[in-house]
CSV table of C-alpha atoms and ligand atoms in Angstrom, one decimal:
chain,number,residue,atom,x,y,z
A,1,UNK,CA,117.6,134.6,124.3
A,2,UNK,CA,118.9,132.5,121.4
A,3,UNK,CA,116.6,131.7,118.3
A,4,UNK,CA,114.9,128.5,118.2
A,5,UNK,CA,114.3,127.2,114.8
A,6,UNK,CA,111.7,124.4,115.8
A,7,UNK,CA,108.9,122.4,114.6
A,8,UNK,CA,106.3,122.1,117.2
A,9,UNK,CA,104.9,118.0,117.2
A,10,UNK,CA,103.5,117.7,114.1
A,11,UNK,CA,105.5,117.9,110.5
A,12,UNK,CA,103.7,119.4,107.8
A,13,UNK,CA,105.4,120.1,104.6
A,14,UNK,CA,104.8,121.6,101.4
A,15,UNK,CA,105.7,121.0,98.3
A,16,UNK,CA,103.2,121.1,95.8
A,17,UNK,CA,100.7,123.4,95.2
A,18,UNK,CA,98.2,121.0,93.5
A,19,UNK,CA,95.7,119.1,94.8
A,20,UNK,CA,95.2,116.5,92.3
A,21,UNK,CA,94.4,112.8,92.7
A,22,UNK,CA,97.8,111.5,92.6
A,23,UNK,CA,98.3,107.5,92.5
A,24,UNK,CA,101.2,106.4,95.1
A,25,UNK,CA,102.8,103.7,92.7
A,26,UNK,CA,105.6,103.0,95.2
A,27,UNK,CA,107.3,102.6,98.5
A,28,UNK,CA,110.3,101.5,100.3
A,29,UNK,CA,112.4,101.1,103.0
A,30,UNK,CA,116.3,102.1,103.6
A,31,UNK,CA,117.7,101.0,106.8
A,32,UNK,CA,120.3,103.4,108.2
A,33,UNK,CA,122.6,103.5,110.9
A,34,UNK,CA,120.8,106.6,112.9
A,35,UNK,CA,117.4,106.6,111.1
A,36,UNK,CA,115.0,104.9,109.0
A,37,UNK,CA,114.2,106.2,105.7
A,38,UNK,CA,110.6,106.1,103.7
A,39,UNK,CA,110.6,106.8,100.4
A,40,UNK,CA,107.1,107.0,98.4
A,41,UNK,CA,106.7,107.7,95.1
A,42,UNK,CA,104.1,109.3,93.4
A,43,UNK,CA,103.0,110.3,90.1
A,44,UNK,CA,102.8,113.9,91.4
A,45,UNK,CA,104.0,115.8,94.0
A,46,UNK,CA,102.3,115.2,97.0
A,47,UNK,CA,101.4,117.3,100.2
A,48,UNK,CA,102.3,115.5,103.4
A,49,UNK,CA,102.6,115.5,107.1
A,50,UNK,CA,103.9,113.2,109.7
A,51,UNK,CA,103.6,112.4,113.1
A,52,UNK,CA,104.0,109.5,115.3
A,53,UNK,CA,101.4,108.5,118.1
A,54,UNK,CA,102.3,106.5,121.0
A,55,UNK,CA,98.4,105.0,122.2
A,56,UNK,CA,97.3,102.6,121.9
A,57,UNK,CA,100.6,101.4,120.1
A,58,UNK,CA,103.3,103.1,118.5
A,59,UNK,CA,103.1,104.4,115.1
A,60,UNK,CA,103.9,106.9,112.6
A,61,UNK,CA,101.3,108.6,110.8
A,62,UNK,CA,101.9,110.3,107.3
A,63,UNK,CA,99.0,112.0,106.2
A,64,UNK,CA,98.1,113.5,102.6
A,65,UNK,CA,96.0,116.0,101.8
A,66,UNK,CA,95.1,114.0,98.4
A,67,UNK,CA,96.6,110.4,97.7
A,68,UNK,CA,95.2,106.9,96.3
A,69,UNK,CA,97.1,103.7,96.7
A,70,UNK,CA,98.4,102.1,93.0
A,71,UNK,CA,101.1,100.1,94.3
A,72,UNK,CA,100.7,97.3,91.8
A,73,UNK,CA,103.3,94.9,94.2
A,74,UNK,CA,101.2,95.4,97.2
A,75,UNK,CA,97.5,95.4,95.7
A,76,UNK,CA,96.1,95.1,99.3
A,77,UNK,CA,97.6,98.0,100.3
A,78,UNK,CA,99.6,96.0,103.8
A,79,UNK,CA,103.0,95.6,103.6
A,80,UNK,CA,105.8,95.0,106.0
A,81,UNK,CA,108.7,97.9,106.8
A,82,UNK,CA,112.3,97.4,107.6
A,83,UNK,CA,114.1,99.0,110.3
A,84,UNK,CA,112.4,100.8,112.5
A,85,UNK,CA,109.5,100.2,111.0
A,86,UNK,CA,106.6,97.1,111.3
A,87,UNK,CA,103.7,96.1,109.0
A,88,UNK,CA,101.9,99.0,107.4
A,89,UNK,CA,98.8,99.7,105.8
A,90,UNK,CA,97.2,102.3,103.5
A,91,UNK,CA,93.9,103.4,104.7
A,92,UNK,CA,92.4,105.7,101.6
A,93,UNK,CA,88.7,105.7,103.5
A,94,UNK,CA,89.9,108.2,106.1
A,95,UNK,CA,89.1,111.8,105.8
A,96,UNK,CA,92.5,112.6,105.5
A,97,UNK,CA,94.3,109.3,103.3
A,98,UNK,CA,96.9,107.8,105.4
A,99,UNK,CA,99.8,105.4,105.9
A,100,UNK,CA,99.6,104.1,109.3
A,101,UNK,CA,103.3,102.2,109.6
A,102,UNK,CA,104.0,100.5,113.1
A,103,UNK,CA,107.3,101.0,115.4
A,104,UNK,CA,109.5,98.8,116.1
A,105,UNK,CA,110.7,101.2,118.8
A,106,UNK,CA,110.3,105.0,120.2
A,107,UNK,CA,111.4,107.1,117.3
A,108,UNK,CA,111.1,110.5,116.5
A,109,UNK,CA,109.7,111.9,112.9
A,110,UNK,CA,111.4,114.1,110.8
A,111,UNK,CA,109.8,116.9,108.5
A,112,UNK,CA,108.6,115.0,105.2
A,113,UNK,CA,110.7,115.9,102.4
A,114,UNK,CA,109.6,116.3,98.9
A,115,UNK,CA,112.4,115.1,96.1
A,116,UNK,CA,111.9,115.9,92.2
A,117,UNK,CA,111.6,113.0,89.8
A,118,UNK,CA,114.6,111.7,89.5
A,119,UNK,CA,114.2,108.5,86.8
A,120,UNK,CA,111.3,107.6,88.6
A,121,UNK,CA,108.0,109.6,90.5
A,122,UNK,CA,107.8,112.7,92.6
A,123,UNK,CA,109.4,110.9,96.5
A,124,UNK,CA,108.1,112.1,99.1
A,125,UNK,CA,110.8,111.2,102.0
A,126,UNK,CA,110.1,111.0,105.8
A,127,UNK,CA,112.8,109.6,108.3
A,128,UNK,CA,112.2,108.3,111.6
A,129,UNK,CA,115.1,108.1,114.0
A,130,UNK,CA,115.4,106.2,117.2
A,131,UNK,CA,114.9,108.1,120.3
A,132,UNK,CA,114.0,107.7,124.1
A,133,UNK,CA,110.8,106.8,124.9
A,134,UNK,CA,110.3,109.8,127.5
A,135,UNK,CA,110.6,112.3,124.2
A,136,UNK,CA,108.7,110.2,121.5
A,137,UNK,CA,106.2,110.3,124.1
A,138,UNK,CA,106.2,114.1,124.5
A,139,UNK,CA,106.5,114.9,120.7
A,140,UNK,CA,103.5,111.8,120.1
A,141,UNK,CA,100.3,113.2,119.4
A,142,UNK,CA,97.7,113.9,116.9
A,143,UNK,CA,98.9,117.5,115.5
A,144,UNK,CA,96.0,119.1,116.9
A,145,UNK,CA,96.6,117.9,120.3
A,146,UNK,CA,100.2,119.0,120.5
A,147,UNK,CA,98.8,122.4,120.8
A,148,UNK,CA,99.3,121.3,124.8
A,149,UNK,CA,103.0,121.2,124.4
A,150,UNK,CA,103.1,124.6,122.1
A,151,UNK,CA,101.2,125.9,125.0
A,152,UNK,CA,103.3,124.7,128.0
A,153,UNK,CA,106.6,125.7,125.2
A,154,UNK,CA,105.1,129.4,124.9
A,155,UNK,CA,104.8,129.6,128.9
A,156,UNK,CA,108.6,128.9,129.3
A,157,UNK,CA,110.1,129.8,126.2
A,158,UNK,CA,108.7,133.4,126.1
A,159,UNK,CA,107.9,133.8,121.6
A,160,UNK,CA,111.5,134.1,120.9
A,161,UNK,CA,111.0,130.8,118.7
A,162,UNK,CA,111.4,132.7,115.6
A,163,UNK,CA,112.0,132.0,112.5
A,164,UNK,CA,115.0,133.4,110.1
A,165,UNK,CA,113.7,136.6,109.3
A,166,UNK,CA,115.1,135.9,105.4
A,167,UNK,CA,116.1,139.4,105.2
A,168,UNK,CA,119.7,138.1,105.2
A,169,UNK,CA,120.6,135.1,105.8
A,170,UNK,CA,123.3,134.1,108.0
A,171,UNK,CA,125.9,131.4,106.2
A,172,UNK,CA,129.2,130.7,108.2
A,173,UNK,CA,131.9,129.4,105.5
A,174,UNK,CA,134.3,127.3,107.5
A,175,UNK,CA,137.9,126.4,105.7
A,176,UNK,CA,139.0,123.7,107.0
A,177,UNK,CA,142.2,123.2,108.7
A,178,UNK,CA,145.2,126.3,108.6
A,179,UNK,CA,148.5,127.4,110.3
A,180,UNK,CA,150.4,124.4,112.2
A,181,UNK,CA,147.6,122.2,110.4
A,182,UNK,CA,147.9,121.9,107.1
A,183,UNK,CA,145.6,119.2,106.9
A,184,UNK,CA,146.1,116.6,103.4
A,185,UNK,CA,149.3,117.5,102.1
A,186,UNK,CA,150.0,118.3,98.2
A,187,UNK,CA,150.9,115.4,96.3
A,188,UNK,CA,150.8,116.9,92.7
A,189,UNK,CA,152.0,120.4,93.2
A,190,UNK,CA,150.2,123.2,94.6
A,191,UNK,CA,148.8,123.8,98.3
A,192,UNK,CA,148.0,121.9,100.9
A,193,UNK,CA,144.7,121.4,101.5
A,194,UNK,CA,144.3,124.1,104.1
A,195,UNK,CA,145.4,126.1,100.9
A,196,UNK,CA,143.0,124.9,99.0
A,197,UNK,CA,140.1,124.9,101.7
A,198,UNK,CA,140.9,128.9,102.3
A,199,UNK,CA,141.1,129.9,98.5
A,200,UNK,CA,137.6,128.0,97.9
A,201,UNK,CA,136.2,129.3,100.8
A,202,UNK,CA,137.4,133.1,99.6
A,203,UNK,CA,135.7,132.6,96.5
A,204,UNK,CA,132.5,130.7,98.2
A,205,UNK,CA,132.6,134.5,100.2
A,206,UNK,CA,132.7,136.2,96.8
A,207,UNK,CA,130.0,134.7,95.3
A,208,UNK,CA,127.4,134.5,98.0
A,209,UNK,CA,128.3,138.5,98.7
A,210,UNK,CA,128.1,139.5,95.2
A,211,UNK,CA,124.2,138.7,95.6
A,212,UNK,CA,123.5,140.2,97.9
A,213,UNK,CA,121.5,137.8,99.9
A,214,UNK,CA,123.6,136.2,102.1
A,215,UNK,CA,125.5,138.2,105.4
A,216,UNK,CA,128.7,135.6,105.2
A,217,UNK,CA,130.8,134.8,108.3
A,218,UNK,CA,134.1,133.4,107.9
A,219,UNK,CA,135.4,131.1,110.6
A,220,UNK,CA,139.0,131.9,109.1
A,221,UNK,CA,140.0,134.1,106.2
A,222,UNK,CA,144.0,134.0,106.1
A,223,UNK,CA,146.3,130.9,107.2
A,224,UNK,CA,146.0,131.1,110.8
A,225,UNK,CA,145.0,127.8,113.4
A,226,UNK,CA,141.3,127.8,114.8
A,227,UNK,CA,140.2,125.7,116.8
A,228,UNK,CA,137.4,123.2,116.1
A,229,UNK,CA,135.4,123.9,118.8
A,230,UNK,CA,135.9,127.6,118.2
A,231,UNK,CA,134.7,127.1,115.0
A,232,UNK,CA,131.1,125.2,116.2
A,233,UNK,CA,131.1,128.5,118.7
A,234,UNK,CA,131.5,131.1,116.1
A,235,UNK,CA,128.5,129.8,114.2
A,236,UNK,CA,126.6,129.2,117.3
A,237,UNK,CA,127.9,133.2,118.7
A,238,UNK,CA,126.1,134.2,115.0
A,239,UNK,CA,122.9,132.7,115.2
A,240,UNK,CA,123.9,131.5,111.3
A,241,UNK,CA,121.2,129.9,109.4
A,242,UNK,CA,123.6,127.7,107.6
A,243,UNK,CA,127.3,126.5,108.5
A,244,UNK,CA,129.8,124.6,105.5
A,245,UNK,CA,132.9,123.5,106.2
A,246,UNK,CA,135.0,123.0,103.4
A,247,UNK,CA,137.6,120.3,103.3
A,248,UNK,CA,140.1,118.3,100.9
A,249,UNK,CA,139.7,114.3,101.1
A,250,UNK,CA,142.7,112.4,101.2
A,251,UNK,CA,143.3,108.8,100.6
A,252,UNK,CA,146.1,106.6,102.0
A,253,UNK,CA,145.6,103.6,100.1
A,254,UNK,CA,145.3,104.6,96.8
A,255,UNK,CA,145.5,107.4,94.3
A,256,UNK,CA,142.3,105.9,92.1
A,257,UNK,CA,139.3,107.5,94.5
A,258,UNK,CA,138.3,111.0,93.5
A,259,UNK,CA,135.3,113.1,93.0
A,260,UNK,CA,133.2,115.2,96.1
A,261,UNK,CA,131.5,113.9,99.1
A,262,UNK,CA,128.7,115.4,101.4
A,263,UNK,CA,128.4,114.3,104.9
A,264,UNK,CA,126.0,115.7,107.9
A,265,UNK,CA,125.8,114.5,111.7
A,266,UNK,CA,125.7,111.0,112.1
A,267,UNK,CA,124.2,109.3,115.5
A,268,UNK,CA,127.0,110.0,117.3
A,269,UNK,CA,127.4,113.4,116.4
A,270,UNK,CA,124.1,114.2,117.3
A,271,UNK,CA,124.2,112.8,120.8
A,272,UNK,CA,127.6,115.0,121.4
A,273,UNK,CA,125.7,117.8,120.1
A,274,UNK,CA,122.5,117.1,122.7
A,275,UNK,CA,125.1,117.1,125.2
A,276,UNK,CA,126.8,120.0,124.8
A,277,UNK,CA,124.0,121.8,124.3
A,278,UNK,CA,122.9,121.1,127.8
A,279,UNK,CA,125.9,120.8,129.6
A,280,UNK,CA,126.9,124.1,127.6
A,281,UNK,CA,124.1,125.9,129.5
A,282,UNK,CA,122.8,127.5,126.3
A,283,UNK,CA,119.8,125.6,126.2
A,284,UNK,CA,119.1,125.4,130.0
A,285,UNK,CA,117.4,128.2,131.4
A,286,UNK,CA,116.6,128.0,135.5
A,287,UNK,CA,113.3,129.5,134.8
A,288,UNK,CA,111.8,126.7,133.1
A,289,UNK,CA,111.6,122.8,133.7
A,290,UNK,CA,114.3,120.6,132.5
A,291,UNK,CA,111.9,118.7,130.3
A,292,UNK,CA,110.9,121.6,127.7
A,293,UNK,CA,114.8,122.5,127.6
A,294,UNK,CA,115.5,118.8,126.5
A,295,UNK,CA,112.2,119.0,124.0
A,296,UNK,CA,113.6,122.3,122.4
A,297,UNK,CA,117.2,120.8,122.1
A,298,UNK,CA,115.3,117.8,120.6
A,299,UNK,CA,113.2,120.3,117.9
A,300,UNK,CA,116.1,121.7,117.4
A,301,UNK,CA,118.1,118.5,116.2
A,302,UNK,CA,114.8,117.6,114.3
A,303,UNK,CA,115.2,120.5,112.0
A,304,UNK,CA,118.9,120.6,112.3
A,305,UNK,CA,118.8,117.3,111.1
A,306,UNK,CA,116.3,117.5,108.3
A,307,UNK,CA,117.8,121.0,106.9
A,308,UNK,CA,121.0,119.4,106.8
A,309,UNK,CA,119.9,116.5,104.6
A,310,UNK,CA,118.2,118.6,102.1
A,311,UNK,CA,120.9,120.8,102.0
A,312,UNK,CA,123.3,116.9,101.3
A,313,UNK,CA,120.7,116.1,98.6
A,314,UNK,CA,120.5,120.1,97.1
A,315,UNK,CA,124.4,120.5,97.3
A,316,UNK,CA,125.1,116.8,95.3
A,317,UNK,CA,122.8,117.8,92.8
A,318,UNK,CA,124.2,120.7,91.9
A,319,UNK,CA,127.8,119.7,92.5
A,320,UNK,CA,127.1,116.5,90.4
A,321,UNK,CA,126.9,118.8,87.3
A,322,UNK,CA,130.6,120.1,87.9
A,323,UNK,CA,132.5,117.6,89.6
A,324,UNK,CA,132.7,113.7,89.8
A,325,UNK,CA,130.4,112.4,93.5
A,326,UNK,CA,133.0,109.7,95.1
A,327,UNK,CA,129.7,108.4,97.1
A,328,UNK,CA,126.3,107.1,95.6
A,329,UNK,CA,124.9,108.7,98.6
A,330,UNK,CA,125.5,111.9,101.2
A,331,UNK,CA,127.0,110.6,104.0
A,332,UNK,CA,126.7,111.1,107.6
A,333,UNK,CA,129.7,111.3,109.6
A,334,UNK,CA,130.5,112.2,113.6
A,335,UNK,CA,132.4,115.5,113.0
A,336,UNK,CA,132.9,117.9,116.1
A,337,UNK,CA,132.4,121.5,113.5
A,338,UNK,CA,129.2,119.7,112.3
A,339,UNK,CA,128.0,119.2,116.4
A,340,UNK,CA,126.2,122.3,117.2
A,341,UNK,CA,122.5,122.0,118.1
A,342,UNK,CA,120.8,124.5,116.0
A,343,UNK,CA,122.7,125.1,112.8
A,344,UNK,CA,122.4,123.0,110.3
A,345,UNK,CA,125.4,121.9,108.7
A,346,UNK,CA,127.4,119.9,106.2
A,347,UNK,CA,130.8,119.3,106.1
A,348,UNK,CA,132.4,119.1,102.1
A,349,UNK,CA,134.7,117.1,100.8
A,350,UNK,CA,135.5,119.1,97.4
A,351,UNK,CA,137.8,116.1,95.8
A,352,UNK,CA,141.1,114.0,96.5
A,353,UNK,CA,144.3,115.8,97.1
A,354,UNK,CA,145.6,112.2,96.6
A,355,UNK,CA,144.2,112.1,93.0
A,356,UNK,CA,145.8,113.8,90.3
A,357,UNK,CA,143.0,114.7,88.3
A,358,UNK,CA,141.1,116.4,91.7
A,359,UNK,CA,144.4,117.8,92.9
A,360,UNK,CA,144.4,120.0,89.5
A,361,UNK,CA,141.3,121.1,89.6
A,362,UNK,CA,141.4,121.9,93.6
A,363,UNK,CA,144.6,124.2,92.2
A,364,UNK,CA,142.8,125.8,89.6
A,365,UNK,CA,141.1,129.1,90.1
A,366,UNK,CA,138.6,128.3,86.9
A,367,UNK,CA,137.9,125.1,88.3
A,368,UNK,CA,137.4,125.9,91.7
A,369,UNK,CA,134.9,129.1,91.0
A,370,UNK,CA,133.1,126.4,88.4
A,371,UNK,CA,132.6,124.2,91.6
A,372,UNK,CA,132.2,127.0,94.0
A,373,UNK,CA,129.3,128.9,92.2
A,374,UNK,CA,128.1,125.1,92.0
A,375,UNK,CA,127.8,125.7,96.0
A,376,UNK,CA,126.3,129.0,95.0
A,377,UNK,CA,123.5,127.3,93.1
A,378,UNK,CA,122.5,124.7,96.0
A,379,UNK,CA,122.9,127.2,98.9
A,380,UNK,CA,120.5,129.7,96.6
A,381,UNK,CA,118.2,126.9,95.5
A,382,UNK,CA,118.2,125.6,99.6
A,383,UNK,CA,117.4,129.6,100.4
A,384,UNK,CA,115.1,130.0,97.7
A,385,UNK,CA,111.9,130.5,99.8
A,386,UNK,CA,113.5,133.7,100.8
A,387,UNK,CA,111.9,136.0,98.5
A,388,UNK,CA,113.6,138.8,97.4
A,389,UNK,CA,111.3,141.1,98.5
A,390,UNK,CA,112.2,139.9,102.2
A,391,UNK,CA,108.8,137.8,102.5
A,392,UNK,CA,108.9,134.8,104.3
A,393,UNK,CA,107.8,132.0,103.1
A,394,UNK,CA,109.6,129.2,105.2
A,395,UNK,CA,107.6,126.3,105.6
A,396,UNK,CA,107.6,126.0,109.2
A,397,UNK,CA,105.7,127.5,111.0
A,398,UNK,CA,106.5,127.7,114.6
A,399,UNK,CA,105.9,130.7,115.8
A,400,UNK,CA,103.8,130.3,119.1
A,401,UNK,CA,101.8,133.3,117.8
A,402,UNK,CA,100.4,131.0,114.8
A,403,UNK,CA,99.9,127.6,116.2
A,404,UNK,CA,96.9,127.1,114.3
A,405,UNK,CA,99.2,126.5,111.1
A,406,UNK,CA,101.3,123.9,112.4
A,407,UNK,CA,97.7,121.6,112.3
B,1,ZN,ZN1,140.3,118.2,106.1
């Protein structure tokens, strides 16, 4: 029985601690190509959940424990969303204060996630993607009525939805490329950037063994051809808690673009993933309806999704401090290694081979351990709730044995 790291219905996440009165001075909208994005900004950090209901019309909920509207553009607190999502309204009266934002169309929530200040307020970020309307009606609920799904989930699913027991967690370090593929060839001297993949990938082992923390599973660890889907398998096979793939950019145009990108599953990518994982068989089991397998693959995505995202934001951060970001953004692109259903995943591009500035420091064992132990930090910082002393302080919670937390 494989893992299943889901989030039952309801989001709830978890940043802060505090339960001040905290003034929401901002929020906006960012149309994407798989998602919506809603950013709100507050003057502290704020502790929010979010869940979408589907009567008597569709809409997305995000709830806060403590919040009060200050949006100085929008004094009556109504305003009108992009993208997926309609007119909105603040209502502070309620027991809980709430946003209440309308959908355009059936859309599934992600887990809120809370981003430090960064020139502006604390940002609390929630994404809504598009989905079918059969699941957003099945994951639609107040979070105390999706008990009914935990409940018909725990009757199928036996309580093998378990969480990563921290005590070592599982990170698959993918080098991109190798044998008959050499992948960007070497403009400026040096290797070929399945040489360069494999000797930052070495190091990325080093680093993340030396502390102990991590059990670290190398899709490759010499010059030798594996296949792609092999790849996606071996991290599936180890139940990892984390897959990178390390990669070289290349351009053909020009040798001016340099500098690191992050990209995780883009729309496409996740509806190859939601097929194999059916068609694979892995997530179909006879002994249980159809529909709960589809809702777990879905869960699954959901926290695939959202892990992999934080982990974009976490890993640019830290990168930023070492190495030049080509992108303004982390980007989301349809690559088979980053298509399995569970694991989340990101896929980096360390630099240019076709730049000559990158192309050094790809070559350069000081430059690559600066960038590597860069990697270090984000993976640590994204792994962070995994106390030392093997506690587990993950903020899901969806263990059927403890439903009463997910409320
Ligand atoms: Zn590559």
């Amino acid at each position: 029985m494989r893992r299943f790291f889901v989030n039952l219905g309801g989001s709830l996440c978890l940043i802060s601690g505090g339960a001040q009165a905290s003034d929401i001075t901002s929020i906006r909208f960012g149309d994407h190509e798989t998602y919506t994005r809603i950013v709100i900004e507050s003057e502290q950090p704020l502790n929010a959940r979010a869940f979408t209901l589907a009567e008597p019309v569709s809409r997305l909920v995000v709830s806060f424990e403590v919040a009060r509207w200050n949006v100085g553009r929008l004094p009556d607190a109504v305003g009108q969303g992009s993208g997926l999502i309609g007119e909105f309204r603040f209502d502070g009266e309620a027991d809980a204060p709430r946003l209440v934002l309308a959908l355009n169309a059936p859309a599934r929530v992600q887990e809120p996630m809370a981003l430090a200040p960064n020139g502006g307020g604390y940002r609390t970020v929630v994404d809504v993607a598009r989905t079918s309307q059969a699941v957003f009606q099945q994951l639609s609920g107040f979070p105390d009525q999706v008990t009914d799904l935990t409940r018909l989930l725990a009757e199928h699913v036996d309580v093998s939805i378990t969480l990563p027991t921290c005590e070592a967690v599982r990170v698959v370090i993918d080098p991109g490329h190798g044998g008959h593929d050499p992948g960007a060839p070497a403009r400026f001297g040096g290797g070929d950037e399945a040489d360069v993949n494999l000797a930052a990938g070495l190091v990325l082992r080093d680093l993340l063994n030396a502390s102990g923390r991590y059990k670290v599973i190398m899709t490759r660890d010499r010059d030798e051809f594996v296949d792609l889907w092999d790849r996606v398998d071996i991290a599936r096979e180890a139940e990892a808690d984390f897959f990178i793939s390390l990669h070289a950019d290349a351009s053909a145009k020009s040798s001016r673009p340099r500098g690191a990108t992050v990209y995780s599953m883009n729309s496409t990518a996740v509806n190859r993933a939601r097929t194999r994982a059916i068609r694979g068989g892995d997530w179909v089991d006879p002994d249980r309806p159809e529909d709960v397998s589809r809702i777990l693959v879905e869960m699954s995505l959901n926290h695939k999704e959202s892990q992999s995202e934080l982990f974009s934001e976490t890993l640019r951060a830290e990168v930023g401090r070492v190495q030049t970001l080509w992108r303004d953004q982390a980007m989301r692109a349809n690559f088979a290694v980053l298509t399995d259903a569970s694991v989340p995943a990101v896929l980096f591009e360390m630099g240019f081979m076709t730049n000559r500035e990158d192309a050094r420091r790809l070559n350069s064992a000081a430059e690559r351990r600066r960038l590597m132990q860069s990697v270090t930090a984000a993976i640590d910082s994204h792994f962070a709730h995994c106390g030392g002393d093997g506690s587990d302080a993950h903020p899901l919670a969806p263990n059927s044995a403890n439903a009463s937390s997910m409320r």
